[in-house]
Amino acid sequence: DMTGVAGLQRYEVSAYAKSNEAIDQLIEFAKDDAEMVRYLALRLENSYKMHELSETVKSVALLGNALEQGFKASEKRKADLEGLLAEVASYYHHEYEGTLNPATLDATEKIYRIYGDHFADGKNAYVMRYNHALSLYQLERWAEAAVIYEKVIDLQPSGKFAEPAAHRALVCYIKQQNLNAETGTKAEDTNFCPVFPRLRASRVTGEWAVDVAYLPAVRVCGVKPHMV
């Protein structure tokens, strides 16, 4: 019965919302509670299950602030948090791919960023870093995307994302250079000094391609990448 299912879903959303209201009150009156990370993790889980993007982003931001302020969590809780953030970011990024809603993508990028700030060595860090760069690329934030793509290469120079990351970094560089030319912005004003892989010409097509054997590559600033 679809009516019964819809009613159950409304009940569950209402329960999660009420739980978050209680958590918000607890946070307000117990700012130094040692269990703060646990409360905020529950808030994030509630928001995610409610499928409320704005509440989910708010929960992620609150959690990030608590971690920055030095609130502790057990190793198990940190591992659970890492997995939850990875799941949430991946879910909303996939949703964006279906809807192309820029607000969803912008929110997803914020989740990736907070994940990267606190779980740079996490189980899912390599994939999350690459997907973070992709979200910035899709947002056309070329300089920021290139920086994250470089980090992907640095993290695993022979990893499965090294070559596509190098290609995308090159595209970002070219697009940023074109944007700088259009706006009259100097390269140094963008604080954009990307790393570029050396390129080789394909013996088959004659087109330029990334030669991953040359990774890690040479850092350049304000100049075209060197083709070899």
Coordinates of N, CA and C in Angstrom, one line a residue:
D1 N 0.8 -1.2 0.0 CA 0.0 0.0 0.0 C 0.9 1.2 0.0
M2 N 0.8 2.0 -1.1 CA 1.7 3.2 -1.2 C 1.4 4.3 -0.2
T3 N 0.1 4.4 0.2 CA -0.3 5.4 1.2 C 0.4 5.1 2.5
G4 N 0.4 3.8 2.9 CA 1.1 3.4 4.1 C 2.6 3.6 4.1
V5 N 3.2 3.4 2.9 CA 4.6 3.6 2.8 C 4.9 5.1 2.9
A6 N 4.1 5.9 2.3 CA 4.3 7.4 2.3 C 4.2 7.9 3.8
G7 N 3.2 7.3 4.5 CA 3.0 7.7 5.9 C 4.1 7.3 6.7
L8 N 4.7 6.2 6.5 CA 5.8 5.7 7.3 C 7.0 6.6 7.0
Q9 N 7.2 7.0 5.8 CA 8.3 7.9 5.4 C 8.2 9.2 6.1
R10 N 7.0 9.8 6.1 CA 6.8 11.0 6.8 C 7.0 10.9 8.3
Y11 N 6.6 9.8 8.9 CA 6.9 9.6 10.3 C 8.4 9.5 10.6
E12 N 9.1 8.8 9.7 CA 10.5 8.7 9.9 C 11.2 10.0 9.8
V13 N 10.8 10.8 8.8 CA 11.4 12.1 8.6 C 11.2 13.0 9.8
S14 N 9.9 12.9 10.3 CA 9.5 13.7 11.5 C 10.4 13.3 12.7
A15 N 10.6 12.0 12.9 CA 11.4 11.5 14.0 C 12.8 12.0 13.9
Y16 N 13.4 11.9 12.7 CA 14.8 12.4 12.5 C 14.9 13.9 12.8
A17 N 13.9 14.7 12.4 CA 13.9 16.1 12.6 C 13.8 16.4 14.1
K18 N 12.9 15.7 14.8 CA 12.8 15.9 16.2 C 14.1 15.5 17.0
S19 N 14.7 14.5 16.5 CA 16.0 14.1 17.1 C 17.0 15.2 16.9
N20 N 17.1 15.8 15.7 CA 18.0 16.9 15.5 C 17.7 18.1 16.3
E21 N 16.4 18.4 16.5 CA 16.1 19.5 17.4 C 16.6 19.2 18.8
A22 N 16.5 18.0 19.3 CA 17.0 17.7 20.6 C 18.5 17.8 20.7
I23 N 19.2 17.3 19.6 CA 20.6 17.4 19.6 C 21.1 18.9 19.5
D24 N 20.4 19.7 18.8 CA 20.7 21.1 18.7 C 20.6 21.8 20.1
Q25 N 19.6 21.4 20.9 CA 19.4 22.0 22.2 C 20.5 21.5 23.1
L26 N 20.9 20.2 22.9 CA 22.0 19.7 23.7 C 23.3 20.4 23.4
I27 N 23.6 20.6 22.2 CA 24.8 21.3 21.8 C 24.8 22.7 22.3
E28 N 23.7 23.4 22.3 CA 23.6 24.7 22.8 C 23.9 24.8 24.3
F29 N 23.5 23.8 25.1 CA 23.6 23.9 26.5 C 24.8 23.1 27.1
A30 N 25.4 22.4 26.2 CA 26.6 21.5 26.7 C 27.7 21.6 25.7
K31 N 28.2 22.9 25.5 CA 29.2 23.2 24.5 C 30.5 22.5 24.7
D32 N 30.8 22.0 25.9 CA 32.1 21.4 26.2 C 31.9 19.9 26.5
D33 N 30.8 19.3 26.1 CA 30.5 17.9 26.3 C 31.5 17.1 25.6
A34 N 32.1 16.1 26.2 CA 33.1 15.2 25.6 C 32.6 14.4 24.5
E35 N 31.3 14.2 24.5 CA 30.6 13.4 23.5 C 30.1 14.2 22.3
M36 N 30.6 15.4 22.2 CA 30.1 16.3 21.1 C 30.2 15.6 19.7
V37 N 31.3 14.9 19.4 CA 31.4 14.3 18.1 C 30.4 13.3 17.9
R38 N 30.0 12.5 18.9 CA 29.0 11.5 18.8 C 27.7 12.1 18.5
Y39 N 27.3 13.2 19.2 CA 26.1 13.9 19.0 C 26.0 14.4 17.5
L40 N 27.1 15.0 17.0 CA 27.0 15.6 15.7 C 27.1 14.5 14.6
A41 N 27.7 13.4 14.9 CA 27.6 12.3 14.0 C 26.2 11.8 13.8
L42 N 25.5 11.7 15.0 CA 24.1 11.3 14.9 C 23.2 12.3 14.2
R43 N 23.5 13.6 14.4 CA 22.8 14.7 13.6 C 23.0 14.5 12.1
L44 N 24.3 14.2 11.7 CA 24.6 14.0 10.3 C 23.8 12.8 9.7
E45 N 23.8 11.8 10.5 CA 23.1 10.6 10.0 C 21.6 10.8 9.9
N46 N 21.0 11.5 10.9 CA 19.6 11.9 10.8 C 19.3 12.7 9.5
S47 N 20.2 13.7 9.3 CA 19.9 14.6 8.2 C 20.0 13.9 6.9
Y48 N 21.0 13.0 6.8 CA 21.2 12.2 5.6 C 20.0 11.3 5.3
K49 N 19.5 10.7 6.4 CA 18.4 9.8 6.2 C 17.1 10.6 5.9
M50 N 17.0 11.8 6.3 CA 15.9 12.7 5.9 C 16.0 13.1 4.5
H51 N 17.1 13.0 3.9 CA 17.4 13.4 2.5 C 17.2 14.9 2.4
E52 N 17.7 15.6 3.5 CA 17.7 17.1 3.5 C 19.1 17.6 3.2
L53 N 19.3 18.1 2.0 CA 20.7 18.5 1.7 C 21.2 19.6 2.5
S54 N 20.4 20.7 2.7 CA 20.8 21.8 3.5 C 21.1 21.4 4.9
E55 N 20.3 20.5 5.5 CA 20.6 20.1 6.9 C 21.8 19.2 6.9
T56 N 22.0 18.4 5.9 CA 23.2 17.5 5.8 C 24.4 18.4 5.8
V57 N 24.5 19.4 4.9 CA 25.6 20.3 4.8 C 25.9 21.0 6.2
K58 N 24.8 21.4 6.8 CA 24.9 22.1 8.1 C 25.5 21.1 9.1
S59 N 25.1 19.8 9.1 CA 25.6 18.8 10.0 C 27.1 18.6 9.8
V60 N 27.5 18.5 8.5 CA 28.9 18.3 8.2 C 29.7 19.4 8.7
A61 N 29.2 20.7 8.5 CA 30.0 21.8 8.9 C 30.1 21.9 10.4
L62 N 29.1 21.6 11.1 CA 29.1 21.5 12.6 C 30.1 20.5 13.1
L63 N 30.1 19.3 12.4 CA 31.0 18.3 12.7 C 32.5 18.7 12.5
G64 N 32.7 19.3 11.3 CA 34.0 19.8 11.0 C 34.5 20.9 12.0
N65 N 33.6 21.7 12.4 CA 34.0 22.7 13.5 C 34.4 22.1 14.8
A66 N 33.6 21.0 15.2 CA 33.9 20.3 16.4 C 35.3 19.7 16.4
L67 N 35.6 19.1 15.2 CA 36.9 18.4 15.1 C 38.0 19.4 15.1
E68 N 37.8 20.6 14.5 CA 38.8 21.7 14.5 C 39.0 22.2 15.9
Q69 N 38.0 22.2 16.7 CA 38.1 22.7 18.1 C 38.7 21.7 19.0
G70 N 39.1 20.5 18.5 CA 39.8 19.6 19.3 C 38.9 18.5 20.0
F71 N 37.6 18.5 19.7 CA 36.8 17.4 20.3 C 37.3 16.1 19.9
K72 N 37.4 15.1 20.8 CA 38.0 13.8 20.4 C 36.9 12.8 20.1
A73 N 37.4 11.8 19.4 CA 36.5 10.6 19.1 C 37.4 9.4 19.1
S74 N 36.8 8.3 19.5 CA 37.5 7.0 19.5 C 37.9 6.6 18.0
E75 N 38.9 5.7 17.9 CA 39.3 5.3 16.6 C 38.2 4.7 15.8
K76 N 37.4 3.9 16.5 CA 36.2 3.3 15.8 C 35.2 4.4 15.3
R77 N 35.0 5.4 16.2 CA 34.0 6.4 15.8 C 34.6 7.2 14.6
K78 N 35.9 7.5 14.6 CA 36.5 8.2 13.5 C 36.4 7.4 12.2
A79 N 36.6 6.1 12.3 CA 36.5 5.3 11.1 C 35.1 5.3 10.6
D80 N 34.1 5.2 11.5 CA 32.7 5.2 11.1 C 32.3 6.6 10.5
L81 N 32.9 7.7 11.1 CA 32.6 9.0 10.5 C 33.2 9.1 9.1
E82 N 34.4 8.6 9.0 CA 35.1 8.7 7.7 C 34.2 8.0 6.6
G83 N 33.7 6.8 6.9 CA 32.9 6.1 6.0 C 31.6 6.8 5.7
L84 N 31.0 7.4 6.8 CA 29.7 8.1 6.6 C 29.9 9.3 5.7
L85 N 30.9 10.1 5.9 CA 31.2 11.3 5.1 C 31.4 10.9 3.6
A86 N 32.2 9.8 3.4 CA 32.4 9.3 2.1 C 31.1 8.9 1.4
E87 N 30.3 8.2 2.1 CA 29.0 7.8 1.6 C 28.1 9.0 1.2
V88 N 28.0 10.0 2.1 CA 27.2 11.1 1.9 C 27.6 11.9 0.7
A89 N 28.9 12.2 0.6 CA 29.5 12.9 -0.5 C 29.2 12.2 -1.8
S90 N 29.5 10.9 -1.8 CA 29.3 10.1 -3.1 C 27.8 10.1 -3.5
Y91 N 26.9 10.0 -2.5 CA 25.5 10.0 -2.8 C 25.0 11.2 -3.5
Y92 N 25.4 12.4 -2.9 CA 24.9 13.7 -3.4 C 25.6 14.0 -4.8
H93 N 26.9 13.6 -4.9 CA 27.6 13.8 -6.2 C 26.8 13.0 -7.3
H94 N 26.5 11.8 -7.0 CA 25.7 10.9 -7.9 C 24.4 11.6 -8.2
E95 N 23.7 12.1 -7.2 CA 22.4 12.8 -7.4 C 22.6 14.0 -8.4
Y96 N 23.7 14.7 -8.2 CA 24.0 15.9 -9.1 C 24.1 15.4 -10.5
E97 N 24.8 14.3 -10.7 CA 24.9 13.7 -12.1 C 23.6 13.5 -12.8
G98 N 22.6 13.2 -11.9 CA 21.3 12.9 -12.5 C 20.4 14.2 -12.7
T99 N 20.6 15.2 -11.8 CA 19.7 16.4 -11.8 C 20.4 17.6 -12.4
L100 N 21.8 17.6 -12.3 CA 22.6 18.8 -12.8 C 22.2 20.0 -12.0
N101 N 21.7 19.8 -10.8 CA 21.4 21.0 -9.9 C 22.7 21.6 -9.4
P102 N 23.0 22.8 -9.7 CA 24.3 23.4 -9.2 C 24.4 23.5 -7.7
A103 N 23.2 23.7 -7.1 CA 23.2 23.8 -5.6 C 23.6 22.5 -5.0
T104 N 23.2 21.4 -5.6 CA 23.6 20.1 -5.1 C 25.1 19.9 -5.2
L105 N 25.7 20.3 -6.4 CA 27.1 20.1 -6.6 C 27.9 21.0 -5.7
D106 N 27.5 22.2 -5.5 CA 28.2 23.1 -4.6 C 28.2 22.6 -3.1
A107 N 27.1 22.0 -2.7 CA 27.0 21.4 -1.4 C 27.9 20.2 -1.3
T108 N 27.9 19.4 -2.3 CA 28.7 18.2 -2.3 C 30.2 18.6 -2.2
E109 N 30.6 19.6 -2.9 CA 32.0 20.1 -2.8 C 32.4 20.5 -1.4
K110 N 31.5 21.1 -0.7 CA 31.7 21.5 0.7 C 32.0 20.2 1.5
I111 N 31.2 19.2 1.3 CA 31.4 17.9 2.0 C 32.7 17.3 1.7
Y112 N 33.1 17.3 0.5 CA 34.4 16.7 0.1 C 35.5 17.5 0.8
R113 N 35.3 18.8 0.8 CA 36.4 19.7 1.4 C 36.6 19.4 2.9
I114 N 35.5 19.2 3.6 CA 35.5 19.0 5.1 C 36.1 17.6 5.3
Y115 N 35.7 16.6 4.4 CA 36.3 15.3 4.5 C 37.8 15.4 4.4
G116 N 38.3 16.1 3.3 CA 39.7 16.2 3.1 C 40.5 16.9 4.2
D117 N 39.8 17.8 4.9 CA 40.5 18.6 6.0 C 40.7 17.6 7.2
H118 N 39.9 16.6 7.4 CA 39.9 15.8 8.6 C 40.2 14.4 8.4
F119 N 40.2 13.9 7.2 CA 40.4 12.5 6.9 C 41.3 12.3 5.7
A120 N 42.3 13.1 5.6 CA 43.3 13.0 4.5 C 43.9 11.6 4.3
D121 N 44.0 10.9 5.4 CA 44.6 9.5 5.4 C 43.6 8.4 5.5
G122 N 42.3 8.8 5.3 CA 41.2 7.8 5.5 C 41.2 6.7 4.5
K123 N 40.4 5.7 4.8 CA 40.3 4.6 3.9 C 39.9 4.9 2.5
N124 N 39.0 5.9 2.4 CA 38.5 6.3 1.1 C 39.1 7.6 0.5
A125 N 40.3 8.0 1.1 CA 40.8 9.3 0.8 C 41.2 9.5 -0.7
Y126 N 41.8 8.4 -1.3 CA 42.2 8.6 -2.7 C 41.1 8.8 -3.6
V127 N 40.0 8.0 -3.5 CA 38.8 8.2 -4.3 C 38.1 9.6 -4.0
M128 N 38.1 9.9 -2.7 CA 37.4 11.1 -2.4 C 38.2 12.4 -2.9
R129 N 39.5 12.3 -2.9 CA 40.3 13.4 -3.4 C 40.0 13.6 -4.9
Y130 N 40.0 12.5 -5.6 CA 39.8 12.6 -7.0 C 38.4 13.1 -7.3
N131 N 37.4 12.6 -6.6 CA 36.0 13.1 -6.8 C 35.9 14.6 -6.3
H132 N 36.6 15.0 -5.3 CA 36.6 16.4 -4.9 C 37.1 17.3 -6.1
A133 N 38.2 16.8 -6.7 CA 38.7 17.6 -7.9 C 37.7 17.6 -9.0
L134 N 37.0 16.5 -9.2 CA 36.0 16.5 -10.2 C 34.9 17.4 -9.9
S135 N 34.4 17.5 -8.7 CA 33.4 18.5 -8.3 C 33.8 19.9 -8.6
L136 N 35.0 20.2 -8.3 CA 35.6 21.6 -8.6 C 35.7 21.8 -10.1
Y137 N 36.1 20.8 -10.8 CA 36.1 20.9 -12.3 C 34.7 21.2 -12.8
Q138 N 33.7 20.4 -12.3 CA 32.4 20.6 -12.8 C 31.8 22.0 -12.4
L139 N 32.3 22.6 -11.3 CA 31.9 23.9 -10.9 C 32.7 25.0 -11.7
E140 N 33.7 24.6 -12.5 CA 34.5 25.4 -13.3 C 35.4 26.3 -12.4
R141 N 35.8 25.8 -11.3 CA 36.8 26.4 -10.4 C 38.1 25.8 -10.7
W142 N 38.7 26.3 -11.8 CA 39.8 25.6 -12.5 C 41.0 25.6 -11.6
A143 N 41.4 26.7 -11.0 CA 42.6 26.7 -10.2 C 42.5 25.8 -9.0
E144 N 41.4 25.8 -8.3 CA 41.2 24.9 -7.2 C 41.2 23.4 -7.6
A145 N 40.5 23.2 -8.7 CA 40.5 21.8 -9.2 C 41.9 21.3 -9.5
A146 N 42.7 22.1 -10.2 CA 44.1 21.7 -10.5 C 44.9 21.3 -9.3
V147 N 44.7 22.1 -8.2 CA 45.5 21.8 -7.0 C 45.1 20.5 -6.4
I148 N 43.8 20.1 -6.4 CA 43.4 18.8 -5.9 C 43.9 17.7 -6.8
Y149 N 43.8 17.9 -8.1 CA 44.3 16.9 -9.1 C 45.7 16.6 -8.8
E150 N 46.5 17.7 -8.6 CA 47.9 17.5 -8.2 C 48.1 16.6 -7.0
K151 N 47.3 16.9 -6.0 CA 47.3 16.1 -4.8 C 47.0 14.6 -5.0
V152 N 46.1 14.3 -6.0 CA 45.8 13.0 -6.4 C 47.1 12.3 -6.9
I153 N 47.8 13.0 -7.8 CA 49.0 12.5 -8.4 C 50.1 12.3 -7.3
D154 N 50.2 13.3 -6.4 CA 51.2 13.1 -5.3 C 50.9 12.0 -4.4
L155 N 49.6 11.7 -4.2 CA 49.2 10.6 -3.3 C 49.6 9.3 -3.8
Q156 N 49.4 9.1 -5.1 CA 49.7 7.8 -5.7 C 50.1 8.0 -7.2
P157 N 51.4 8.3 -7.4 CA 51.9 8.6 -8.7 C 51.7 7.6 -9.7
S158 N 51.5 6.3 -9.3 CA 51.2 5.2 -10.2 C 49.8 4.7 -10.1
G159 N 49.0 5.4 -9.3 CA 47.6 5.0 -9.1 C 46.7 5.1 -10.3
K160 N 45.5 4.5 -10.2 CA 44.6 4.4 -11.3 C 44.1 5.8 -11.7
F161 N 44.1 6.8 -10.8 CA 43.7 8.1 -11.2 C 44.8 9.0 -11.6
A162 N 46.0 8.6 -11.6 CA 47.1 9.5 -11.9 C 47.0 10.1 -13.3
E163 N 46.8 9.2 -14.3 CA 46.8 9.7 -15.6 C 45.5 10.6 -15.9
P164 N 44.3 10.2 -15.5 CA 43.2 11.1 -15.8 C 43.3 12.4 -15.0
A165 N 43.9 12.3 -13.8 CA 44.1 13.6 -13.0 C 45.1 14.5 -13.7
A166 N 46.2 13.9 -14.3 CA 47.1 14.7 -15.0 C 46.5 15.4 -16.2
H167 N 45.7 14.7 -16.9 CA 45.0 15.2 -18.1 C 44.1 16.4 -17.6
R168 N 43.3 16.2 -16.6 CA 42.4 17.2 -16.1 C 43.2 18.4 -15.6
A169 N 44.3 18.2 -14.9 CA 45.1 19.3 -14.4 C 45.5 20.2 -15.6
L170 N 45.9 19.5 -16.7 CA 46.4 20.3 -17.9 C 45.2 21.1 -18.4
V171 N 44.0 20.5 -18.5 CA 42.8 21.2 -19.0 C 42.5 22.4 -18.1
C172 N 42.6 22.2 -16.8 CA 42.4 23.2 -15.8 C 43.3 24.4 -16.1
Y173 N 44.6 24.1 -16.3 CA 45.6 25.1 -16.5 C 45.3 25.9 -17.7
I174 N 44.9 25.2 -18.8 CA 44.6 25.9 -20.1 C 43.4 26.8 -19.9
K175 N 42.3 26.3 -19.2 CA 41.1 27.0 -19.0 C 41.4 28.2 -18.1
Q176 N 42.2 28.1 -17.1 CA 42.5 29.2 -16.2 C 43.3 30.2 -17.0
Q177 N 44.3 29.8 -17.8 CA 45.0 30.7 -18.6 C 44.1 31.5 -19.5
N178 N 43.2 30.8 -20.2 CA 42.2 31.5 -21.1 C 41.4 32.5 -20.3
L179 N 41.0 32.1 -19.1 CA 40.2 33.0 -18.2 C 41.0 34.2 -17.8
N180 N 42.2 34.0 -17.5 CA 43.1 35.1 -17.1 C 43.2 36.1 -18.2
A181 N 43.4 35.5 -19.5 CA 43.5 36.4 -20.6 C 42.3 37.2 -20.9
E182 N 41.1 36.6 -20.6 CA 39.8 37.3 -20.9 C 39.6 38.4 -19.8
T183 N 40.1 38.1 -18.6 CA 39.8 39.1 -17.5 C 41.0 40.0 -17.2
G184 N 42.1 39.8 -17.9 CA 43.3 40.6 -17.7 C 44.0 40.3 -16.3
T185 N 43.7 39.1 -15.8 CA 44.3 38.7 -14.5 C 45.7 38.0 -14.8
K186 N 46.7 38.4 -14.0 CA 48.0 37.8 -14.1 C 48.0 36.4 -13.4
A187 N 48.8 35.5 -13.9 CA 48.9 34.2 -13.3 C 49.2 34.2 -11.8
E188 N 50.1 35.1 -11.5 CA 50.5 35.1 -10.1 C 49.4 35.6 -9.2
D189 N 48.5 36.4 -9.7 CA 47.4 36.9 -8.9 C 46.4 35.8 -8.6
T190 N 46.4 34.7 -9.3 CA 45.5 33.6 -9.0 C 46.1 32.6 -8.1
N191 N 47.4 32.8 -7.7 CA 48.1 31.9 -6.8 C 48.1 30.5 -7.4
F192 N 48.3 30.4 -8.7 CA 48.0 29.2 -9.4 C 49.3 28.7 -10.1
C193 N 50.1 27.8 -9.5 CA 51.3 27.3 -10.1 C 51.2 25.8 -10.1
P194 N 50.5 25.3 -11.1 CA 50.3 23.9 -11.2 C 51.4 23.0 -11.6
V195 N 51.3 21.8 -11.2 CA 52.3 20.7 -11.6 C 51.7 20.1 -12.9
F196 N 52.6 20.0 -13.9 CA 52.2 19.3 -15.1 C 53.1 18.2 -15.5
P197 N 52.4 17.1 -15.9 CA 53.2 16.0 -16.4 C 53.8 16.3 -17.7
R198 N 54.9 15.7 -18.0 CA 55.4 15.9 -19.4 C 54.5 15.1 -20.3
L199 N 54.5 15.6 -21.6 CA 53.6 15.0 -22.5 C 54.4 14.3 -23.6
R200 N 53.8 13.3 -24.2 CA 54.5 12.7 -25.4 C 53.5 12.6 -26.5
A201 N 54.0 12.5 -27.7 CA 53.1 12.4 -28.9 C 52.9 10.9 -29.1
S202 N 51.6 10.5 -29.3 CA 51.2 9.1 -29.6 C 51.8 8.7 -31.0
R203 N 52.4 7.5 -31.0 CA 52.9 7.1 -32.3 C 51.8 6.7 -33.2
V204 N 50.6 6.4 -32.7 CA 49.5 6.0 -33.5 C 48.7 7.2 -34.0
T205 N 48.3 8.1 -33.1 CA 47.5 9.2 -33.5 C 48.2 10.6 -33.7
G206 N 49.4 10.6 -33.2 CA 50.2 11.9 -33.3 C 49.7 12.9 -32.3
E207 N 48.7 12.6 -31.5 CA 48.1 13.6 -30.5 C 49.0 13.5 -29.2
W208 N 49.0 14.6 -28.5 CA 49.7 14.7 -27.2 C 49.0 13.9 -26.2
A209 N 49.7 13.1 -25.4 CA 49.1 12.3 -24.3 C 50.0 12.4 -23.1
V210 N 49.5 12.2 -21.9 CA 50.3 12.2 -20.7 C 51.1 11.0 -20.6
D211 N 52.4 11.2 -20.3 CA 53.3 10.0 -20.1 C 53.5 9.8 -18.6
V212 N 52.7 8.9 -18.1 CA 52.8 8.7 -16.6 C 54.1 8.3 -16.1
A213 N 55.0 7.8 -17.0 CA 56.3 7.4 -16.6 C 57.1 8.6 -16.1
Y214 N 56.7 9.8 -16.5 CA 57.4 11.0 -16.1 C 56.9 11.6 -14.8
L215 N 55.9 11.0 -14.2 CA 55.3 11.5 -13.0 C 56.3 11.2 -11.8
P216 N 56.4 12.0 -10.8 CA 55.8 13.3 -10.7 C 56.5 14.3 -11.6
A217 N 55.8 15.4 -12.0 CA 56.2 16.2 -13.1 C 56.8 17.5 -12.5
V218 N 57.1 18.4 -13.5 CA 57.7 19.7 -13.2 C 56.7 20.8 -12.8
R219 N 57.0 21.6 -11.8 CA 56.0 22.6 -11.4 C 56.3 23.9 -12.3
V220 N 55.3 24.4 -12.9 CA 55.4 25.6 -13.7 C 54.5 26.7 -13.2
C221 N 54.8 27.9 -13.5 CA 53.9 29.0 -13.1 C 53.8 30.1 -14.1
G222 N 52.7 30.3 -14.7 CA 52.5 31.3 -15.7 C 53.1 31.0 -17.1
V223 N 53.5 29.8 -17.3 CA 54.1 29.4 -18.6 C 53.4 28.1 -19.1
K224 N 53.5 27.9 -20.4 CA 52.9 26.7 -21.0 C 53.6 25.5 -20.6
P225 N 53.0 24.4 -20.4 CA 53.7 23.1 -20.1 C 54.6 22.7 -21.3
H226 N 55.7 22.1 -20.9 CA 56.7 21.7 -21.9 C 56.3 20.4 -22.5
M227 N 56.2 20.4 -23.8 CA 55.9 19.1 -24.6 C 57.2 18.4 -24.9
V228 N 57.3 17.1 -24.6 CA 58.5 16.3 -25.0 C 58.1 15.1 -25.7

